[in-house]
Short mmCIF file of C-alpha atoms and ligand atoms in Angstrom, two decimals:
data_model
loop_
_atom_site.label_atom_id
_atom_site.label_comp_id
_atom_site.label_asym_id
_atom_site.label_seq_id
_atom_site.Cartn_x
_atom_site.Cartn_y
_atom_site.Cartn_z
CA UNK Y 4 83.09 -84.30 107.99
CA UNK Y 5 84.83 -87.94 107.08
CA UNK Y 6 87.71 -87.19 104.80
CA UNK Y 7 88.03 -90.57 102.82
CA UNK Y 8 89.57 -91.76 100.08
CA UNK Y 9 92.34 -94.30 98.62
CA UNK Y 10 95.42 -94.66 96.39
CA UNK Y 11 94.86 -93.39 93.20
CA UNK Y 12 97.31 -93.84 90.13
CA UNK Y 13 99.20 -90.73 88.43
CA UNK Y 14 100.16 -91.33 84.60
CA UNK Y 15 102.18 -89.12 82.58
CA UNK Y 16 99.74 -88.43 80.11
CA UNK Y 17 96.85 -86.69 82.16
CA UNK Y 18 98.81 -86.53 85.48
CA UNK Y 19 96.81 -84.86 88.46
CA UNK Y 20 93.78 -84.73 86.11
CA UNK Y 21 93.70 -88.60 85.76
CA UNK Y 22 94.03 -88.85 89.79
CA UNK Y 23 91.35 -86.66 90.54
CA UNK Y 24 88.93 -88.06 88.10
CA UNK Y 25 89.70 -91.86 89.40
CA UNK Y 26 89.28 -90.78 92.91
CA UNK Y 27 85.61 -88.94 92.35
CA UNK Y 28 84.98 -92.33 90.45
CA UNK Y 29 85.25 -94.16 93.96
CA UNK Y 30 82.99 -91.40 95.53
CA UNK Y 31 86.09 -90.46 97.46
CA UNK Y 32 86.90 -86.54 98.81
CA UNK Y 33 90.42 -87.09 99.50
CA UNK Y 34 93.28 -89.17 97.44
CA UNK Y 35 96.83 -90.23 97.44
CA UNK Y 36 99.35 -90.69 94.20
CA UNK Y 37 102.62 -91.61 93.86
CA UNK Y 38 104.46 -88.52 91.11
CA UNK Y 39 105.58 -91.72 89.46
CA UNK Y 40 105.85 -95.70 89.76
CA UNK Y 41 106.16 -96.06 93.80
CA UNK Y 42 108.91 -98.63 92.88
CA UNK Y 43 111.29 -96.32 91.19
CA UNK Y 44 112.27 -92.91 90.86
CA UNK Y 45 111.79 -91.87 87.36
CA UNK Y 46 109.61 -88.78 87.25
CA UNK Y 47 108.04 -86.85 84.32
CA UNK Y 48 108.15 -83.21 83.86
CA UNK Y 49 104.74 -81.59 85.69
CA UNK Y 50 102.71 -80.07 83.33
CA UNK Y 51 101.35 -76.95 84.72
CA UNK Y 52 98.36 -76.70 82.51
CA UNK Y 53 97.10 -79.99 83.68
CA UNK Y 54 97.65 -79.50 87.29
CA UNK Y 55 95.57 -76.12 86.71
CA UNK Y 56 92.51 -78.40 84.99
CA UNK Y 57 93.08 -80.82 88.18
CA UNK Y 58 92.96 -77.92 90.14
CA UNK Y 59 89.61 -76.59 88.66
CA UNK Y 60 87.80 -80.00 89.03
CA UNK Y 61 88.90 -80.29 92.83
CA UNK Y 62 87.33 -76.75 93.31
CA UNK Y 63 84.03 -77.62 91.36
CA UNK Y 64 83.91 -81.04 93.66
CA UNK Y 65 84.81 -79.07 97.07
CA UNK Y 66 88.11 -81.13 97.35
CA UNK Y 67 90.64 -79.13 99.77
CA UNK Y 68 93.76 -79.70 97.84
CA UNK Y 69 95.36 -79.79 101.70
CA UNK Y 70 93.52 -82.83 102.23
CA UNK Y 71 95.68 -84.71 99.37
CA UNK Y 72 98.45 -86.58 100.06
CA UNK Y 73 101.52 -87.80 97.91
CA UNK Y 74 103.57 -90.90 99.03
CA UNK Y 75 107.45 -90.63 98.28
CA UNK Y 76 108.45 -93.88 96.01
CA UNK Y 77 109.34 -96.58 98.67
CA UNK Y 78 112.73 -97.65 97.50
CA UNK Y 79 114.24 -94.48 98.80
CA UNK Y 80 116.12 -95.68 102.21
CA UNK Y 81 117.35 -92.62 104.25
CA UNK Y 82 118.07 -94.97 106.82
CA UNK Y 83 121.20 -97.10 105.35
CA UNK Y 84 124.40 -94.99 104.42
CA UNK Y 85 126.55 -98.05 103.48
CA UNK Y 86 126.95 -96.90 100.05
CA UNK Y 87 127.25 -93.40 100.06
CA UNK Y 88 126.08 -92.94 96.63
CA UNK Y 89 122.43 -94.41 97.30
CA UNK Y 90 122.01 -92.48 100.33
CA UNK Y 91 122.80 -89.24 98.81
CA UNK Y 92 120.76 -90.02 95.85
CA UNK Y 93 117.54 -90.54 98.18
CA UNK Y 94 118.27 -87.17 99.92
CA UNK Y 95 118.83 -85.47 96.88
CA UNK Y 96 115.49 -87.25 95.41
CA UNK Y 97 113.23 -86.21 98.32
CA UNK Y 98 114.36 -82.67 97.93
CA UNK Y 99 113.18 -82.80 94.38
CA UNK Y 100 109.89 -84.84 95.24
CA UNK Y 101 109.12 -81.70 97.64
CA UNK Y 102 109.46 -79.29 95.26
CA UNK Y 103 107.35 -81.36 92.76
CA UNK Y 104 104.82 -81.97 95.72
CA UNK Y 105 104.69 -77.83 96.12
CA UNK Y 106 104.21 -77.40 92.72
CA UNK Y 107 100.73 -79.30 92.98
CA UNK Y 108 99.74 -77.47 96.23
CA UNK Y 109 99.72 -80.39 97.83
CA UNK Y 110 101.26 -80.03 101.77
CA UNK Y 111 101.65 -83.62 102.82
CA UNK Y 112 104.04 -86.47 101.77
CA UNK Y 113 104.24 -89.69 103.06
CA UNK Y 114 107.60 -91.65 103.31
CA UNK Y 115 108.78 -94.70 104.48
CA UNK Y 116 111.38 -93.61 107.24
CA UNK Y 117 113.87 -96.48 106.02
CA UNK Y 118 115.59 -99.95 106.71
CA UNK Y 119 119.07 -100.28 108.40
CA UNK Y 120 119.91 -103.04 106.26
CA UNK Y 121 123.25 -104.58 107.99
CA UNK Y 122 123.82 -101.48 109.93
CA UNK Y 123 121.88 -101.50 113.76
CA UNK Y 124 118.84 -99.69 114.39
CA UNK Y 125 120.56 -96.62 116.34
CA UNK Y 126 122.69 -96.15 113.00
CA UNK Y 127 119.66 -96.28 110.92
CA UNK Y 128 117.86 -94.00 113.47
CA UNK Y 129 120.52 -91.44 112.89
CA UNK Y 130 121.11 -91.98 109.18
CA UNK Y 131 117.19 -90.94 108.98
CA UNK Y 132 117.98 -87.95 111.33
CA UNK Y 133 120.72 -86.50 109.47
CA UNK Y 134 119.06 -86.98 106.04
CA UNK Y 135 116.14 -85.10 107.30
CA UNK Y 136 118.45 -82.26 108.21
CA UNK Y 137 119.80 -82.40 104.83
CA UNK Y 138 116.43 -82.21 103.30
CA UNK Y 139 114.05 -80.21 105.21
CA UNK Y 140 114.03 -76.38 104.85
CA UNK Y 141 112.33 -73.89 107.40
CA UNK Y 142 110.44 -72.04 104.92
CA UNK Y 143 109.00 -75.45 103.10
CA UNK Y 144 105.14 -75.84 102.99
CA UNK Y 145 105.13 -79.57 102.74
CA UNK Y 146 104.96 -81.66 105.64
CA UNK Y 147 107.08 -84.64 105.89
CA UNK Y 148 104.77 -87.48 107.24
CA UNK Y 149 106.71 -90.66 108.58
CA UNK Y 150 104.68 -93.73 108.31
CA UNK Y 151 104.66 -96.14 110.91
CA UNK Y 152 106.11 -99.81 109.59
CA UNK Y 153 105.27 -103.16 110.22
CA UNK Y 154 108.66 -104.07 111.23
CA UNK Y 155 109.29 -106.47 108.41
CA UNK Y 156 112.86 -106.88 108.10
CA UNK Y 157 114.81 -104.04 109.38
CA UNK Y 158 112.45 -101.48 108.99
CA UNK Y 159 112.66 -98.49 111.31
CA UNK Y 160 109.55 -96.91 113.08
CA UNK Y 161 108.12 -100.11 113.68
CA UNK Y 162 107.63 -98.85 117.26
CA UNK Y 163 106.20 -95.02 118.18
CA UNK Y 164 109.41 -94.46 120.12
CA UNK Y 165 111.55 -94.50 117.04
CA UNK Y 166 109.48 -91.75 115.58
CA UNK Y 167 109.93 -89.79 118.95
CA UNK Y 168 113.50 -90.21 118.79
CA UNK Y 169 113.91 -88.64 114.96
CA UNK Y 170 111.15 -86.10 115.66
CA UNK Y 171 113.71 -85.07 118.73
CA UNK Y 172 116.46 -85.21 116.65
CA UNK Y 173 115.27 -82.94 113.36
CA UNK Y 174 116.15 -79.48 113.64
CA UNK Y 175 112.89 -78.12 111.85
CA UNK Y 176 110.61 -81.09 113.55
CA UNK Y 177 107.82 -78.58 113.08
CA UNK Y 178 107.88 -79.72 109.23
CA UNK Y 179 107.43 -83.60 110.33
CA UNK Y 180 104.03 -85.24 111.00
CA UNK Y 181 103.09 -88.93 111.13
CA UNK Y 182 101.19 -91.20 108.84
CA UNK Y 183 99.51 -93.96 111.05
CA UNK Y 184 98.81 -97.12 108.91
CA UNK Y 185 96.44 -99.51 110.61
CA UNK Y 186 97.77 -103.03 108.88
CA UNK Y 187 101.49 -101.74 110.04
CA UNK Y 188 100.51 -100.70 113.46
CA UNK Y 189 98.65 -104.28 114.42
CA UNK Y 190 101.63 -106.18 112.36
CA UNK Y 191 104.23 -103.95 114.51
CA UNK Y 192 102.09 -105.65 117.93
CA UNK Y 193 99.64 -102.20 118.43
CA UNK Y 194 96.14 -103.69 119.43
CA UNK Y 195 94.00 -101.58 117.33
CA UNK Y 196 90.53 -103.03 119.25
CA UNK Y 197 92.36 -100.72 121.96
CA UNK Y 198 92.74 -97.70 119.55
CA UNK Y 199 91.56 -95.02 121.99
CA UNK Y 200 94.30 -96.25 124.54
CA UNK Y 201 96.87 -96.28 121.24
CA UNK Y 202 95.86 -92.49 121.04
CA UNK Y 203 96.04 -91.71 124.71
CA UNK Y 204 99.69 -92.78 124.85
CA UNK Y 205 100.73 -91.60 121.34
CA UNK Y 206 99.65 -88.02 122.38
CA UNK Y 207 101.83 -88.41 125.41
CA UNK Y 208 104.81 -89.26 123.14
CA UNK Y 209 104.34 -87.53 120.24
CA UNK Y 210 101.04 -85.20 119.98
CA UNK Y 211 97.82 -86.26 118.53
CA UNK Y 212 98.08 -82.93 116.39
CA UNK Y 213 101.23 -84.54 114.67
CA UNK Y 214 98.75 -87.12 113.18
CA UNK Y 215 99.03 -85.88 109.39
CA UNK Y 216 97.34 -89.08 107.62
CA UNK Y 217 95.99 -92.50 108.14
CA UNK Y 218 96.46 -95.55 105.91
CA UNK Y 219 93.17 -97.77 106.50
CA UNK Y 220 93.97 -101.21 105.73
CA UNK Y 221 92.96 -104.51 107.30
CA UNK Y 222 95.61 -107.03 107.92
CA UNK Y 223 96.26 -110.59 106.66
CA UNK Y 224 98.14 -111.52 109.55
CA UNK Y 225 97.52 -111.50 113.37
CA UNK Y 226 98.84 -108.70 115.68
CA UNK Y 227 102.68 -108.89 115.62
CA UNK Y 228 103.49 -110.86 112.47
CA UNK Y 229 105.60 -108.01 111.17
CA UNK Y 230 104.34 -108.99 107.57
CA UNK Y 231 103.24 -106.29 105.80
CA UNK Y 232 100.35 -107.64 103.90
CA UNK Y 233 97.54 -105.29 103.26
CA UNK Y 234 93.76 -106.85 103.26
CA UNK Y 235 90.71 -105.74 102.08
CA UNK Y 236 88.73 -103.59 104.80
CA UNK Y 237 86.75 -106.09 106.90
CA UNK Y 238 88.21 -109.45 105.36
CA UNK Y 239 91.61 -109.62 107.61
CA UNK Y 240 92.61 -110.00 111.14
CA UNK Y 241 91.74 -106.55 112.17
CA UNK Y 242 88.34 -106.55 111.27
CA UNK Y 243 85.51 -104.22 110.24
CA UNK Y 244 84.42 -102.74 113.46
CA UNK Y 245 87.60 -102.08 114.58
CA UNK Y 246 88.29 -99.97 111.51
CA UNK Y 247 85.03 -98.18 111.81
CA UNK Y 248 86.07 -97.21 114.94
CA UNK Y 249 89.10 -95.72 113.93
CA UNK Y 250 87.90 -94.22 110.61
CA UNK Y 251 85.27 -92.32 112.62
CA UNK Y 252 87.14 -91.39 115.64
CA UNK Y 253 86.34 -87.95 116.85
CA UNK Y 254 90.12 -86.75 117.76
CA UNK Y 255 91.04 -88.04 114.04
CA UNK Y 256 87.93 -86.44 112.21
CA UNK Y 257 89.93 -83.80 110.13
CA UNK Y 258 92.79 -85.94 109.09
CA UNK Y 259 92.64 -87.53 105.77
CA UNK Y 260 92.00 -91.55 105.79
CA UNK Y 261 93.39 -93.23 102.62
CA UNK Y 262 92.74 -96.88 101.82
CA UNK Y 263 95.34 -98.98 100.28
CA UNK Y 264 94.00 -102.68 100.13
CA UNK Y 265 94.91 -105.12 97.70
CA UNK Y 266 93.20 -105.16 93.99
CA UNK Y 267 90.61 -108.03 93.68
CA UNK Y 268 91.49 -110.55 91.06
CA UNK Y 269 88.99 -111.83 88.70
CA UNK Y 270 90.74 -114.60 87.01
CA UNK Y 271 93.06 -115.34 90.01
CA UNK Y 272 95.77 -113.89 87.95
CA UNK Y 273 96.99 -110.38 88.12
CA UNK Y 274 96.17 -109.20 84.43
CA UNK Y 275 92.74 -108.94 85.60
CA UNK Y 276 92.21 -107.38 89.39
CA UNK Y 277 90.27 -104.10 89.95
CA UNK Y 278 90.32 -101.64 92.74
CA UNK Y 279 87.92 -101.87 95.52
CA UNK Y 280 87.95 -98.80 96.65
CA UNK Y 281 84.64 -97.67 95.06
CA UNK Y 282 82.80 -100.51 97.40
CA UNK Y 283 84.96 -100.38 100.23
CA UNK Y 284 84.40 -96.41 100.47
CA UNK Y 285 80.54 -96.96 100.45
CA UNK Y 286 80.72 -99.94 102.84
CA UNK Y 287 82.83 -97.67 105.08
CA UNK Y 288 79.91 -94.65 104.50
CA UNK Y 289 77.21 -97.27 105.17
CA UNK Y 290 79.09 -98.59 108.39
CA UNK Y 291 77.74 -101.76 107.52
CA UNK Y 292 79.91 -104.83 106.75
CA UNK Y 293 79.23 -106.41 103.04
CA UNK Y 294 80.16 -109.85 103.14
CA UNK Y 295 79.48 -110.30 99.78
CA UNK Y 296 82.00 -107.18 98.42
CA UNK Y 297 84.39 -109.02 96.76
CA UNK Y 298 81.97 -111.04 94.37
CA UNK Y 299 80.33 -107.50 94.40
CA UNK Y 300 83.51 -105.79 92.80
CA UNK Y 301 83.92 -109.07 90.28
CA UNK Y 302 80.38 -108.94 88.83
CA UNK Y 303 80.73 -104.95 88.73
CA UNK Y 304 83.87 -104.99 86.56
CA UNK Y 305 83.24 -108.36 84.69
FE1 FE C 417 103.28 -96.71 102.56
FE1 FE C 418 100.79 -97.23 104.42
ZN1 ZN C 419 102.18 -101.56 104.15
#
């Protein structure tokens, strides 16, 4: 069965209940959320009664919580240890995040491995390995999915060999998986029109069974641009047919596919922009490109 969903919000007021309802409203059967704001590390107390209520709704809708994904905040940086305090904070935060995630029963956390900033690539990779060795315990249920990055600035893991080196260096690497992001892969220089070839190579290097999540995004920029700017499905340089091929690839059929495409603006400003996911999910299920998608979204919400 196709596992398809999107990034959804998580508010401190209704927590996972709100996230589940948002996902169901999009016609999704999986989703991804941040346990707070993606750009900061402030986190609220998880309320057990809300978690229970959310799990009930998931059951009623035949959604397996194992297919739901949490994204760690993207400001924690395990690659840079120039400021010892921030490096230690990042490690501590990730430990706590794993506990929070376990309390939900979620089993996958997507992590941006980090940027080496003023250090160098090898040092950055070593810092990530050392940090993960401090974070991961052999009995944890949660898998950490290292996200493939666009190679913007000094990001690590825009090349699959970086991921391989991290996996080789981490003691409990059975707790590591990979999150493929199609926009990032294309921006990093991998040709998404040759996705089966990419999977063959990935399988030899890391193992296809290590793919825990796919972020399905089009890209605003051509292959190799290293920009990391997501585009709506079929509206960017990767294109609809290529993304459909990836989404329906038989070798990834049990892997959740998560949309992180941009909100569509009604008035050109940020105040009135709306989630495209209900419409993109419908279009993907139909396997037919909708050239009026953006107008349909604007008309629906207006
Ligand atoms: Fe990400
Ligand atoms: Fe992503
Ligand atoms: Zn991105």
